[in-house]
Structures are given as C-alpha cells and as structure tokens.
Amino acid sequence: MSSIFEQLNIKVAHHLDVIYQGVDLDISIKDLTEQLLTSMKIQRPENVLEPKQHHNNWDQQDVLLITYGDSVETKDEKPLKTLHSFLKQYCGNTINSVHILPFFPYSSDDGFSVIDYSTVNESLGDWDDIEGITKDYRLMSDVVINHCSSRSAWFSNFIKGEGQGHDFFYTASPDKDVSQVVRPRTSDLLRLTETSKGEKHVWCTFSHDQVDFDFTNPNVLDTFVSIIRQYLDTGIRLFRLDAVAFLWKKLGTSCINLEQTHEVVRLLRTLIEHAVDDAVIITETNIPNRQNLTYFGNANEAHGIYNFSLPPLLVNSLVTGSCKHLKAWLCSMPPAQNGTFFFNFIASHDGIGLRPAEGLLDDIELTTLVNTMQNFGGRISWRQAETGEQKAYEINIALYDALQGTVKGQDRWGLERFICAHAIMFGLEGIPGVYIHSLLGTGNDYEKVRNTSQNRSINRHKWDFEQLKSQLDNTDNQHAKVHKKMLELLDIRKLQPAFHPNATQFTLQLGEQLFGFWRQSLNRSQSVFCVHNVSNTPQTLRLSDLNLIGTDTWLDLISQQQIDLEQLEYQLQPYQSLWISNI
C-alpha cells in the first residue's frame, strides 16, 4: 500500500494534469508538484497529515462576524486592537469566529484591490494584531485570488517586463470576440497598458484598477499557495476565495465557472488539508444558485459555499408577506454532505445580490423588490447582461433599513421584521455569518456614499467606539435592542444539537404567511420546529401541521413557554418566531 505522502503526490499531479491540459508549460508536472508541496511546507513525509474524509470541523457553536478591520475605531489606537476589544466586550463567547475583510494594503474597492498580500495595512495594525485575534477567535481571511491592484509591485514589473509579476497578468487582443464573457460590471473588459514590450490589453473583470491574474502561468498558482501557507502560519484557519468563479479565462467561453477553476479549488483543498487538520475553504461565488452549488464538488472542493440566494429571497418574503419563493427554494436545496456546509448570511459588506435570485423571482418581482428597496433609501448597482442590456446586479442598502416596511411602505414593525429575518437564518442548515452592522442595527450611511461616490459605502459605516459604547449601554435605542436580541438568539442556538450545520432539515408546508422548517440533531434525539410569521398580520398555526410527538414535552426555546399539545392552535403575532423543541 502506498504511503499518505505518495498518495498526496499522485493526487496533486492529477489536479495539475487537469488544470494545465493543453497548456504549454516550462516545467514538468512532477517538478511543479514538488514546488507546490514545498511552498505549502509538506514536501517531507513527516510534515504530511492524513485528511479525515467527510469530517465536520464545525458544529452549532460556530457563528461568524463579518467586519472590516476599521469598522470600529477609537482615537490613538490601531483599529485592529479596537476591533479585538469590541469582540471581547460585545461579542464575548457568543461569536467564536470573525471574518476580517481584506486587511492588506490596497488601492480601491475597500480592500479588494490588494497591493501586497504579505503585509497588513499599517493603518489597521500589524501581524501581531492579527495573531492576537487568532488566539481568541477563529479568523477568516480573504484570498483575493482573481485579481490584484494595478498599483502593486507585480503589475509595475509587468509594465517593466522584468521581476516577479512580469508574467502574472492575463492579456487579450481587442480584436478577439469576448461577447460571451460573463462579468458583474459594465466597464470595458480590457485595459490598455503601455509596457516595455509595447501596448498590452489587460483583462479586468471588475475595474481597471483590479487587474486579473493569468493562472495558465503556474508561477501564479505557486505564489498563491505560498500566500496561503503564510496565512496558516499566522493562525488563520478560514479562507474565503474571493471572486474565484472568474479565475480561469479562455477566449470563446463565458470565462466563469470553468472546469480549471473548479480543479484549482480542489487542488488548494488537497494541499491545505494535508498541511493542517482544521482549515476551511469557503468560495465566494455570487452567481445563480445551481452554479453556486457546483463548488461543493463531491465533498472534495469547497468546504463551505455562500448561500447567496438566501438574502434576496428572505428580504423579498418579509417585504411581500409571502414565503412562497423562499419555501420553494429551500425545498429544492440538497443537504450539504458531511465535510461541507452552507455559509448563511443576509447582509455583508456588499449589497443584496440579485443574480442568485434569477430563475427564482421573475422580472416583475425583482423590479418590485428593487423599487421597494429604493423607497427605503437603497441604491442599485448594475451589470451588463449577456444580451448587452444593463440589469440590476445588486441592491446596496443597510439591512436594518431594508426591513423597515413592506412593498406598501414603511411601518411600525421594522425591529420585529429585522429580528425575524435573523431568527430564520440562525435556524437554517449551515453556519450563520452576521455582518457587524446587522449585529448593531446600523442604518444607511448616506454621508459616506456622498463622500466616496460608491453605492456600496451605504452599508460600510465606521463607528467611533466610544459613541458605540454609549449607544449599546443605553437600552432605549435600536442599536442596543438589536444587539441584545441577536446575542440572545445566538446563545440559544449554540445550545441546540438540532442546529448543527449538518443536522437534518425538512421544509414545512404551512401556507404563504408562515415559513417553517424542521431540524433534527445528528443523533436524532432533538427536534426543533422553526415557525416564523413573515407577514404584518397575526397568523394561526395548527399544531396538527407539526409532528409533535405526544410522549415528549415541547418548549418554545425563544419565549421559554411550554407548548400545550391540547391547545390545537397558536397565534403568531406579526414577525414572531417560534423554535419549538422537545425537552
């Protein structure tokens, strides 16, 4: 029988054969395999771990906070230190993981145009600050793998034609047909750049400051393996592969979700799993639902995928008062195999993506949703569709303001609607991610939009820590109310085996106003029936619609009220949630 090390060599070589099929390489697959293993520091048998197949490195205790390194600031202190203090004071043990959005030097896009992947932005802090946070929280870092900044040393070397990076970037002739290319922007795809070798047209999926890498060059792949290894050495264990769907380009195709891209993700998982036993890859692929699901592979690709369809469908349910589409989508979703999980979120640093709702909401429903969000102060970001027309790509709005009313306008149920949204997410199969401005009930930041001229700034407020403390210590304002209720729900969730990310889930058929699903723990000892009124009117729940076993005692975990099985009906107030569990 071959050793784990030999099997690893064979597996990595197979990945590389698939990735570079038809590509003229200056290095043999055998030598490239050795190079990648060396970069990951697993070039010797004694350094190689045997991965556990279909193993879950997570449970119901896992909750992740999404934040920028400087979302909370205080005078005369580096923001990463302030963030660490905020986490310990206002998240405590309730939240055990944190995603700090790109904390590297950058030139645009609030961090996603990275200048140097190996250093921490000095305006935020340094690697000691990052390592300090990793000692108290599991840390997720972005690997901005599709592109980097046009102000990076690599791109400067591309222009000069020498040094590291001189051959890192994808170029194409403007005469080539790129009409099939799918991308989320309306700017010109190719950027004219004067180099020492003449004019080059550099591929820019997102903006002309974000220049795309050429992964047909294996040195680009090796460089990113080295970057991931550096992050592992600092204690980072969660890796978000940003915009990974666009990684591999091939003229004459859509240049999205290509087989080589999937194989690169599989390769990275193979390397990481043989280096450490507790690391996780999450793919950020803001694309239609069926395409998104393919990044699980056969439990051999991403450990986690963003549940991108959840935000638009959940917001749509709560503003229309009908869970029809949310329920249909949930019914159609396959369970995540052991060793994989859904990463659930409703809000993030970006807006509410609309591409993942394509095929789930029709054009009229999408237009109604967009108009409703604009009425609540939201902005719209656009993309160029395959037909050449502009389509709404993303709604930019703070989630608290997005849920301040219905399609009929603003009402008095905003707080209840907002909490209901999170009660739904916290109960669903998967790991919940909470954006810091959802945890704090932050509203739209119109001033930041005016200052930056960027729609996404509306949901990227920066809090002064002393002012935030004052708000959170005063129980009468929306920030304190939201923060208190969110932590209460999460504390309840973390104690329930039925809320394990891979526990059984079954969608209930309770009509359009009551959205419900059943969760059962992996050992089948606990059942939780999650029922939510998504409308602004009281709704009646018939207990006969739930499978409440008569020999068990049942309790609503949220209100701590026991369920009387002889009471045939329960009335749910607008946006009320029940988590009914056997005890």
XYZ file of C-alpha atoms in Angstrom:
583
model
C 0.000 0.000 0.000
C 1.350 3.440 -0.878
C 2.044 5.967 1.865
C -0.007 9.092 2.512
C 2.872 11.123 1.064
C 2.931 9.096 -2.132
C -0.834 9.354 -2.462
C -0.571 13.120 -1.985
C 1.993 13.403 -4.790
C -0.220 11.392 -7.129
C -3.305 13.443 -6.228
C -1.605 16.814 -6.696
C -0.146 15.696 -10.029
C -3.634 14.643 -11.148
C -5.052 18.067 -10.220
C -2.271 19.724 -12.221
C -2.833 17.461 -15.228
C -6.469 18.592 -15.336
C -5.678 22.277 -14.789
C -2.909 22.523 -17.383
C -4.246 20.176 -20.041
C -3.478 21.826 -23.384
C -1.231 24.478 -21.754
C 2.428 24.639 -22.822
C 4.393 24.558 -19.550
C 8.070 25.349 -18.995
C 8.078 22.950 -16.048
C 7.141 19.282 -15.756
C 4.085 18.256 -13.737
C 6.414 16.272 -11.437
C 8.584 19.322 -10.715
C 5.569 21.584 -10.296
C 4.094 19.102 -7.815
C 7.305 19.220 -5.772
C 7.319 23.018 -5.971
C 3.760 23.322 -4.640
C 4.376 20.843 -1.826
C 7.460 22.821 -0.840
C 5.511 26.098 -0.860
C 2.887 24.504 1.411
C 5.714 23.080 3.614
C 4.586 19.491 3.110
C 7.490 18.350 0.956
C 8.570 15.730 3.505
C 6.506 12.707 4.623
C 6.756 13.680 8.299
C 5.009 17.017 7.586
C 2.007 15.461 5.854
C -1.295 14.846 7.640
C -3.906 12.334 6.559
C -7.178 14.231 5.954
C -10.335 12.900 7.582
C -12.879 12.143 4.898
C -16.338 13.713 5.252
C -15.321 15.180 8.604
C -17.086 18.238 10.027
C -14.702 20.774 11.537
C -17.700 22.708 12.848
C -20.854 22.437 14.923
C -23.740 24.547 16.236
C -21.305 26.582 18.352
C -19.891 28.233 15.244
C -21.035 31.779 14.449
C -19.001 34.189 12.337
C -18.946 38.002 12.494
C -18.202 39.782 9.200
C -16.399 43.101 9.607
C -13.796 45.439 8.212
C -10.666 45.912 10.266
C -11.709 49.509 10.902
C -15.499 49.185 11.259
C -14.961 50.273 14.871
C -12.353 52.935 15.580
C -11.042 54.847 18.536
C -8.611 57.718 18.830
C -4.891 56.941 19.169
C -5.286 53.186 18.727
C -4.801 50.913 15.742
C -8.222 49.716 14.518
C -7.362 46.008 14.784
C -6.708 46.465 18.506
C -10.013 48.339 18.841
C -11.784 45.584 16.935
C -10.293 42.974 19.260
C -11.586 44.948 22.251
C -15.036 45.230 20.672
C -15.135 41.489 20.026
C -14.262 40.645 23.607
C -16.605 43.235 25.155
C -19.659 42.988 22.897
C -19.455 39.538 21.303
C -17.793 37.564 24.076
C -18.161 33.818 23.681
C -21.384 34.097 21.693
C -19.442 34.615 18.467
C -16.390 32.397 18.045
C -15.203 33.325 14.554
C -14.553 36.560 12.709
C -14.103 37.402 9.047
C -11.928 40.491 8.782
C -12.374 41.768 5.244
C -9.104 42.391 3.356
C -6.649 43.857 5.839
C -3.810 44.336 3.367
C -2.528 47.495 1.641
C -4.934 48.330 -1.189
C -5.716 50.973 -3.785
C -9.506 50.753 -4.256
C -12.707 48.766 -3.656
C -12.351 48.973 0.146
C -9.583 46.393 0.251
C -10.372 44.132 -2.694
C -7.683 45.668 -4.885
C -4.690 44.308 -2.985
C -1.269 45.918 -3.376
C 0.678 43.487 -1.173
C -0.718 40.155 0.077
C 2.115 39.582 2.554
C 1.715 42.628 4.793
C -1.007 44.104 6.979
C -2.220 47.590 6.085
C -0.258 49.693 8.565
C -3.243 51.991 9.066
C -5.034 48.982 10.621
C -2.201 47.394 12.593
C 0.281 44.582 12.003
C 0.628 40.802 12.006
C 0.926 40.795 15.811
C -2.587 42.264 15.964
C -3.866 39.592 13.575
C -2.213 36.809 15.572
C -3.664 38.265 18.773
C -7.166 37.941 17.346
C -6.474 34.366 16.160
C -5.723 33.380 19.753
C -9.294 34.274 20.804
C -11.311 33.736 17.606
C -11.173 31.596 14.504
C -10.171 34.056 11.815
C -11.263 34.089 8.189
C -9.081 35.931 5.706
C -9.818 36.815 2.123
C -7.661 35.330 -0.581
C -8.311 37.801 -3.394
C -7.276 35.270 -5.973
C -8.713 36.595 -9.257
C -7.011 39.976 -9.424
C -4.802 42.468 -7.628
C -4.139 46.197 -7.674
C -2.713 47.927 -10.718
C -0.506 49.745 -8.182
C 1.080 46.521 -6.942
C 4.795 45.778 -7.411
C 3.749 42.806 -9.537
C 1.929 44.988 -12.030
C 4.771 47.501 -12.057
C 7.055 44.622 -13.012
C 4.562 43.611 -15.699
C 4.893 47.091 -17.178
C 8.715 46.958 -16.895
C 8.844 43.401 -18.261
C 11.063 42.017 -15.510
C 10.959 40.757 -11.921
C 8.267 38.846 -10.042
C 4.893 39.539 -11.617
C 6.136 40.424 -15.086
C 4.182 37.440 -16.458
C 1.364 37.256 -13.885
C -1.411 39.015 -15.812
C -3.925 37.907 -18.400
C -3.973 39.822 -21.662
C -6.066 39.536 -24.815
C -6.245 41.190 -28.189
C -9.054 43.737 -28.542
C -9.806 42.078 -31.885
C -10.895 38.879 -30.164
C -14.581 38.166 -29.590
C -15.323 38.484 -25.874
C -19.099 38.754 -26.255
C -19.674 35.518 -24.329
C -17.788 36.723 -21.245
C -19.969 36.968 -18.145
C -18.996 39.590 -15.587
C -20.692 41.740 -12.955
C -19.599 45.131 -14.302
C -20.363 47.430 -17.231
C -16.862 48.933 -17.628
C -14.631 47.949 -20.553
C -13.206 44.459 -20.064
C -9.747 45.249 -21.432
C -7.441 47.937 -20.085
C -4.900 49.428 -22.490
C -1.500 49.463 -20.760
C 1.807 50.749 -22.097
C 4.607 48.323 -21.250
C 8.280 47.922 -22.144
C 7.112 45.377 -24.707
C 4.552 47.667 -26.270
C 0.824 48.073 -25.806
C -0.945 45.320 -23.850
C -4.642 44.909 -23.203
C -5.034 43.613 -19.650
C -8.137 41.683 -18.600
C -10.127 43.441 -15.857
C -13.216 41.541 -14.707
C -14.140 44.199 -12.145
C -12.384 47.552 -12.602
C -9.334 48.891 -14.366
C -7.560 49.133 -11.023
C -8.180 45.391 -10.482
C -6.010 43.543 -12.982
C -6.694 39.830 -13.479
C -4.127 37.096 -12.953
C -3.164 34.587 -15.617
C -3.370 31.167 -13.951
C -2.110 29.446 -17.092
C 1.245 30.544 -15.627
C 1.970 28.022 -12.833
C 4.068 30.622 -11.004
C 0.834 32.467 -10.211
C -0.610 29.315 -8.652
C 2.580 28.654 -6.688
C 2.612 32.233 -5.416
C -0.900 31.872 -4.008
C -0.043 28.555 -2.380
C 2.832 30.368 -0.632
C 0.471 33.168 0.433
C -1.994 30.680 1.942
C 0.846 28.955 3.775
C 1.919 32.298 5.251
C -1.605 32.911 6.491
C -1.771 29.431 8.025
C 1.456 30.193 9.893
C -0.149 33.289 11.452
C -3.062 31.238 12.798
C -5.644 31.943 10.079
C -7.820 28.890 9.509
C -10.709 30.058 7.316
C -10.043 31.102 3.730
C -12.554 32.996 1.620
C -11.680 32.626 -2.060
C -12.914 35.957 -3.371
C -14.433 36.094 -6.882
C -12.952 32.671 -7.552
C -15.562 31.833 -10.230
C -13.733 34.152 -12.679
C -10.249 32.718 -12.049
C -9.646 30.808 -15.303
C -10.045 32.599 -18.630
C -10.422 31.015 -22.024
C -11.375 33.021 -25.068
C -14.558 31.850 -26.746
C -16.144 30.898 -23.406
C -18.059 32.686 -20.624
C -14.850 32.735 -18.539
C -16.843 31.858 -15.440
C -17.074 28.531 -13.577
C -14.695 26.817 -15.979
C -13.540 23.292 -15.106
C -9.982 24.530 -14.485
C -11.336 26.913 -11.832
C -13.046 24.054 -10.014
C -9.871 21.986 -10.221
C -7.789 24.819 -8.714
C -10.166 24.895 -5.729
C -9.851 21.101 -5.377
C -6.068 21.409 -5.518
C -5.985 24.099 -2.832
C -8.203 21.950 -0.598
C -5.903 18.961 -1.104
C -2.817 20.969 -0.181
C -4.377 22.689 2.828
C -5.953 19.517 4.253
C -2.608 17.711 4.155
C -0.904 20.637 5.924
C -3.303 21.311 8.821
C -6.338 19.439 10.112
C -8.654 22.332 10.958
C -8.614 24.711 7.983
C -11.671 25.546 5.892
C -12.117 26.917 2.357
C -15.215 28.984 1.539
C -15.878 30.009 -2.058
C -17.410 33.408 -2.736
C -19.338 32.855 -5.968
C -22.128 35.386 -6.375
C -23.850 33.531 -9.198
C -27.147 31.726 -9.850
C -27.985 29.056 -7.291
C -27.400 25.925 -9.389
C -23.964 27.146 -10.458
C -23.098 28.064 -6.882
C -23.862 24.547 -5.629
C -21.295 23.049 -8.017
C -18.485 24.458 -5.837
C -19.136 21.692 -3.309
C -17.889 19.242 -5.934
C -18.282 15.756 -4.495
C -17.381 16.973 -0.999
C -13.869 17.446 -2.407
C -13.911 21.121 -3.387
C -15.043 23.984 -1.138
C -15.844 23.082 2.460
C -18.379 25.908 2.524
C -20.274 27.915 -0.064
C -22.033 31.232 0.441
C -25.802 30.733 0.392
C -26.217 33.692 -1.954
C -29.879 33.055 -2.770
C -30.910 33.450 0.866
C -30.610 37.278 1.186
C -32.809 38.319 -1.770
C -35.390 35.581 -1.143
C -35.617 36.229 2.587
C -35.871 40.007 2.194
C -38.462 39.507 -0.545
C -40.540 37.262 1.749
C -40.532 39.776 4.573
C -41.458 42.796 2.445
C -44.166 40.977 0.458
C -45.532 38.909 3.351
C -45.279 35.720 1.308
C -42.709 32.970 1.721
C -43.767 31.172 -1.476
C -40.451 31.561 -3.276
C -38.293 31.150 -0.172
C -40.092 27.917 0.641
C -39.829 26.578 -2.919
C -36.104 27.321 -2.969
C -35.499 25.672 0.407
C -37.416 22.579 -0.703
C -35.161 22.308 -3.749
C -31.861 22.671 -1.891
C -29.795 19.498 -1.450
C -28.417 18.834 2.026
C -24.727 19.560 2.448
C -22.757 16.327 2.706
C -20.654 15.743 5.802
C -17.431 17.642 5.287
C -19.279 20.550 3.653
C -21.636 23.290 4.827
C -23.727 26.231 3.683
C -22.495 29.625 4.853
C -25.690 31.538 5.584
C -25.856 35.306 5.623
C -28.411 38.035 4.940
C -26.148 41.083 4.843
C -22.480 41.684 4.128
C -20.087 44.449 3.109
C -21.584 44.145 -0.362
C -25.256 44.557 -1.123
C -28.090 42.115 -1.696
C -27.036 40.221 -4.810
C -29.764 39.696 -7.403
C -28.080 37.207 -9.752
C -28.646 34.377 -7.235
C -32.389 35.159 -7.395
C -32.510 34.722 -11.172
C -34.862 31.882 -12.022
C -36.333 32.080 -8.517
C -38.023 35.503 -8.726
C -39.473 36.675 -12.041
C -38.664 40.044 -13.614
C -41.748 41.759 -12.183
C -40.972 40.503 -8.673
C -37.350 41.580 -8.964
C -38.427 45.025 -10.137
C -40.851 45.326 -7.220
C -38.100 44.345 -4.794
C -35.689 46.855 -6.323
C -38.284 49.649 -6.182
C -39.149 48.847 -2.561
C -35.506 48.971 -1.542
C -35.064 52.292 -3.345
C -38.040 53.630 -1.382
C -36.151 52.706 1.789
C -33.075 54.643 0.665
C -31.246 51.886 -1.203
C -29.039 52.291 -4.268
C -28.749 49.950 -7.252
C -25.559 48.630 -8.881
C -25.765 47.446 -12.474
C -24.127 44.825 -14.673
C -24.100 44.158 -18.382
C -26.178 41.094 -19.272
C -25.276 38.592 -21.989
C -27.671 40.468 -24.295
C -25.785 43.708 -23.764
C -28.541 45.335 -21.717
C -27.983 46.676 -18.213
C -29.535 44.641 -15.413
C -29.744 45.280 -11.684
C -26.893 43.303 -10.129
C -27.045 44.324 -6.506
C -29.157 46.328 -4.070
C -26.984 48.467 -1.823
C -28.734 49.131 1.473
C -28.260 48.553 5.198
C -30.338 45.520 6.147
C -31.949 47.336 9.072
C -33.366 49.933 6.693
C -34.216 47.320 4.046
C -36.667 45.761 6.519
C -38.316 48.939 7.798
C -41.515 48.239 5.884
C -43.206 46.256 3.138
C -43.962 46.824 -0.528
C -46.706 49.149 0.726
C -44.240 51.399 2.554
C -42.660 51.925 5.944
C -44.496 50.692 9.043
C -44.039 50.117 12.785
C -42.775 46.547 12.549
C -39.197 47.260 11.445
C -37.414 45.883 14.516
C -39.594 42.774 14.682
C -39.157 42.125 10.949
C -35.387 42.511 11.258
C -35.157 40.076 14.177
C -37.445 37.624 12.386
C -35.045 37.577 9.432
C -32.197 36.547 11.705
C -34.259 34.005 13.634
C -34.901 32.320 10.279
C -31.230 32.381 9.295
C -29.987 31.171 12.687
C -32.216 28.094 12.444
C -31.299 27.031 8.912
C -28.908 24.243 7.976
C -25.433 25.771 7.791
C -23.189 28.196 9.675
C -24.531 31.733 10.206
C -22.484 34.797 9.327
C -23.588 38.089 10.870
C -22.430 41.380 9.376
C -21.280 43.777 12.091
C -23.836 46.402 11.007
C -26.612 43.858 11.366
C -25.405 42.962 14.860
C -25.515 46.672 15.688
C -28.663 47.663 13.785
C -26.758 50.289 11.786
C -28.773 52.206 9.189
C -27.890 53.615 5.779
C -24.780 55.807 5.730
C -25.735 58.414 3.131
C -22.836 60.694 4.072
C -20.305 58.007 3.232
C -21.989 57.469 -0.147
C -21.670 61.192 -0.867
C -18.011 61.206 0.201
C -16.985 58.136 -1.807
C -19.484 58.226 -4.710
C -19.722 54.457 -4.214
C -23.114 52.788 -3.721
C -21.665 50.054 -1.526
C -20.500 52.630 1.021
C -24.099 52.903 2.225
C -23.557 49.746 4.291
C -19.951 50.342 5.369
C -20.340 52.758 8.252
C -17.420 53.324 10.621
C -18.340 53.511 14.290
C -16.458 55.579 16.856
C -16.016 53.043 19.646
C -16.854 55.469 22.438
C -20.049 56.561 20.682
C -20.931 52.928 20.019
C -20.433 52.041 23.679
C -22.750 54.879 24.624
C -25.394 53.574 22.231
C -25.106 49.960 23.377
C -25.203 50.933 27.052
C -28.455 52.876 26.505
C -31.135 50.211 26.183
C -33.731 52.504 24.591
C -32.208 52.779 21.083
C -32.340 50.475 18.069
C -28.651 49.554 18.294
C -28.880 48.227 21.850
C -32.188 46.457 21.209
C -30.869 44.710 18.099
C -27.551 43.776 19.717
C -29.227 42.317 22.813
C -31.800 40.287 20.874
C -29.283 38.963 18.337
C -26.943 37.691 21.063
C -29.879 36.128 22.926
C -30.955 34.192 19.834
C -27.401 33.083 19.099
C -26.868 31.928 22.676
C -29.999 29.785 22.401
C -28.926 28.441 19.009
C -25.492 27.366 20.195
C -27.004 25.008 22.783
C -29.174 23.049 20.326
C -27.714 19.897 18.689
C -30.552 20.140 16.136
C -28.938 23.357 14.873
C -25.707 21.592 13.926
C -24.782 22.855 10.431
C -25.249 19.341 9.014
C -28.323 18.298 11.022
C -31.391 17.146 9.096
C -33.668 19.838 7.655
C -37.153 19.427 6.213
C -39.324 22.251 4.861
C -42.836 22.524 6.318
C -45.935 23.385 4.283
C -47.747 25.981 6.420
C -49.091 28.351 3.771
C -47.537 31.550 2.447
C -47.504 33.629 5.630
C -45.947 31.048 7.962
C -42.471 29.915 6.961
C -41.404 26.766 8.740
C -38.833 24.016 8.723
C -37.909 21.092 10.950
C -34.394 20.368 12.194
C -33.290 17.115 13.801
C -29.952 16.512 15.528
C -27.444 14.106 14.040
C -28.195 11.522 16.756
C -31.970 12.086 16.255
C -32.513 12.954 19.919
C -33.639 16.571 19.432
C -36.202 18.033 17.057
C -36.763 21.761 16.617
C -39.709 23.085 14.603
C -38.884 26.616 13.439
C -42.016 28.601 12.548
C -41.975 32.259 11.509
C -44.746 34.686 10.671
C -43.374 36.606 7.685
C -46.431 38.892 7.458
C -47.617 42.060 9.218
C -50.842 40.429 10.446
C -51.392 37.731 13.117
C -51.358 34.177 11.748
C -52.709 30.933 13.181
C -50.524 27.835 13.474
C -52.309 24.496 13.726
C -50.261 22.127 15.870
C -51.587 19.264 13.759
C -49.382 20.618 10.945
C -46.316 19.790 13.070
C -45.171 16.325 14.063
C -45.016 16.976 17.825
C -44.591 13.539 19.407
C -47.197 13.185 22.149
C -44.894 11.444 24.643
C -42.418 14.358 24.599
C -42.611 17.720 26.337
C -42.318 20.664 23.940
C -40.944 24.147 24.632
C -40.590 27.315 22.591
C -36.888 27.998 23.075
C -37.261 31.707 22.346
C -40.063 32.598 24.785
C -39.346 29.649 27.114
C -43.072 28.872 27.129
C -44.170 25.250 27.195
C -46.369 24.131 24.317
C -49.719 22.709 25.399
C -50.462 19.878 22.969
C -54.146 20.055 23.836
C -54.250 23.638 22.564
C -54.914 22.911 18.902
C -53.937 26.355 17.580
C -51.372 29.016 18.390
C -51.496 32.579 17.140
C -48.248 34.173 15.995
C -48.010 37.935 16.114
C -46.564 39.806 13.116
C -42.975 38.613 12.527
C -42.994 36.376 15.607
C -40.729 33.319 15.582
C -41.091 30.013 17.409
C -38.340 27.439 17.926
C -40.363 24.511 19.297
C -38.107 21.820 20.761
C -38.617 18.594 22.639
C -37.045 18.681 26.104
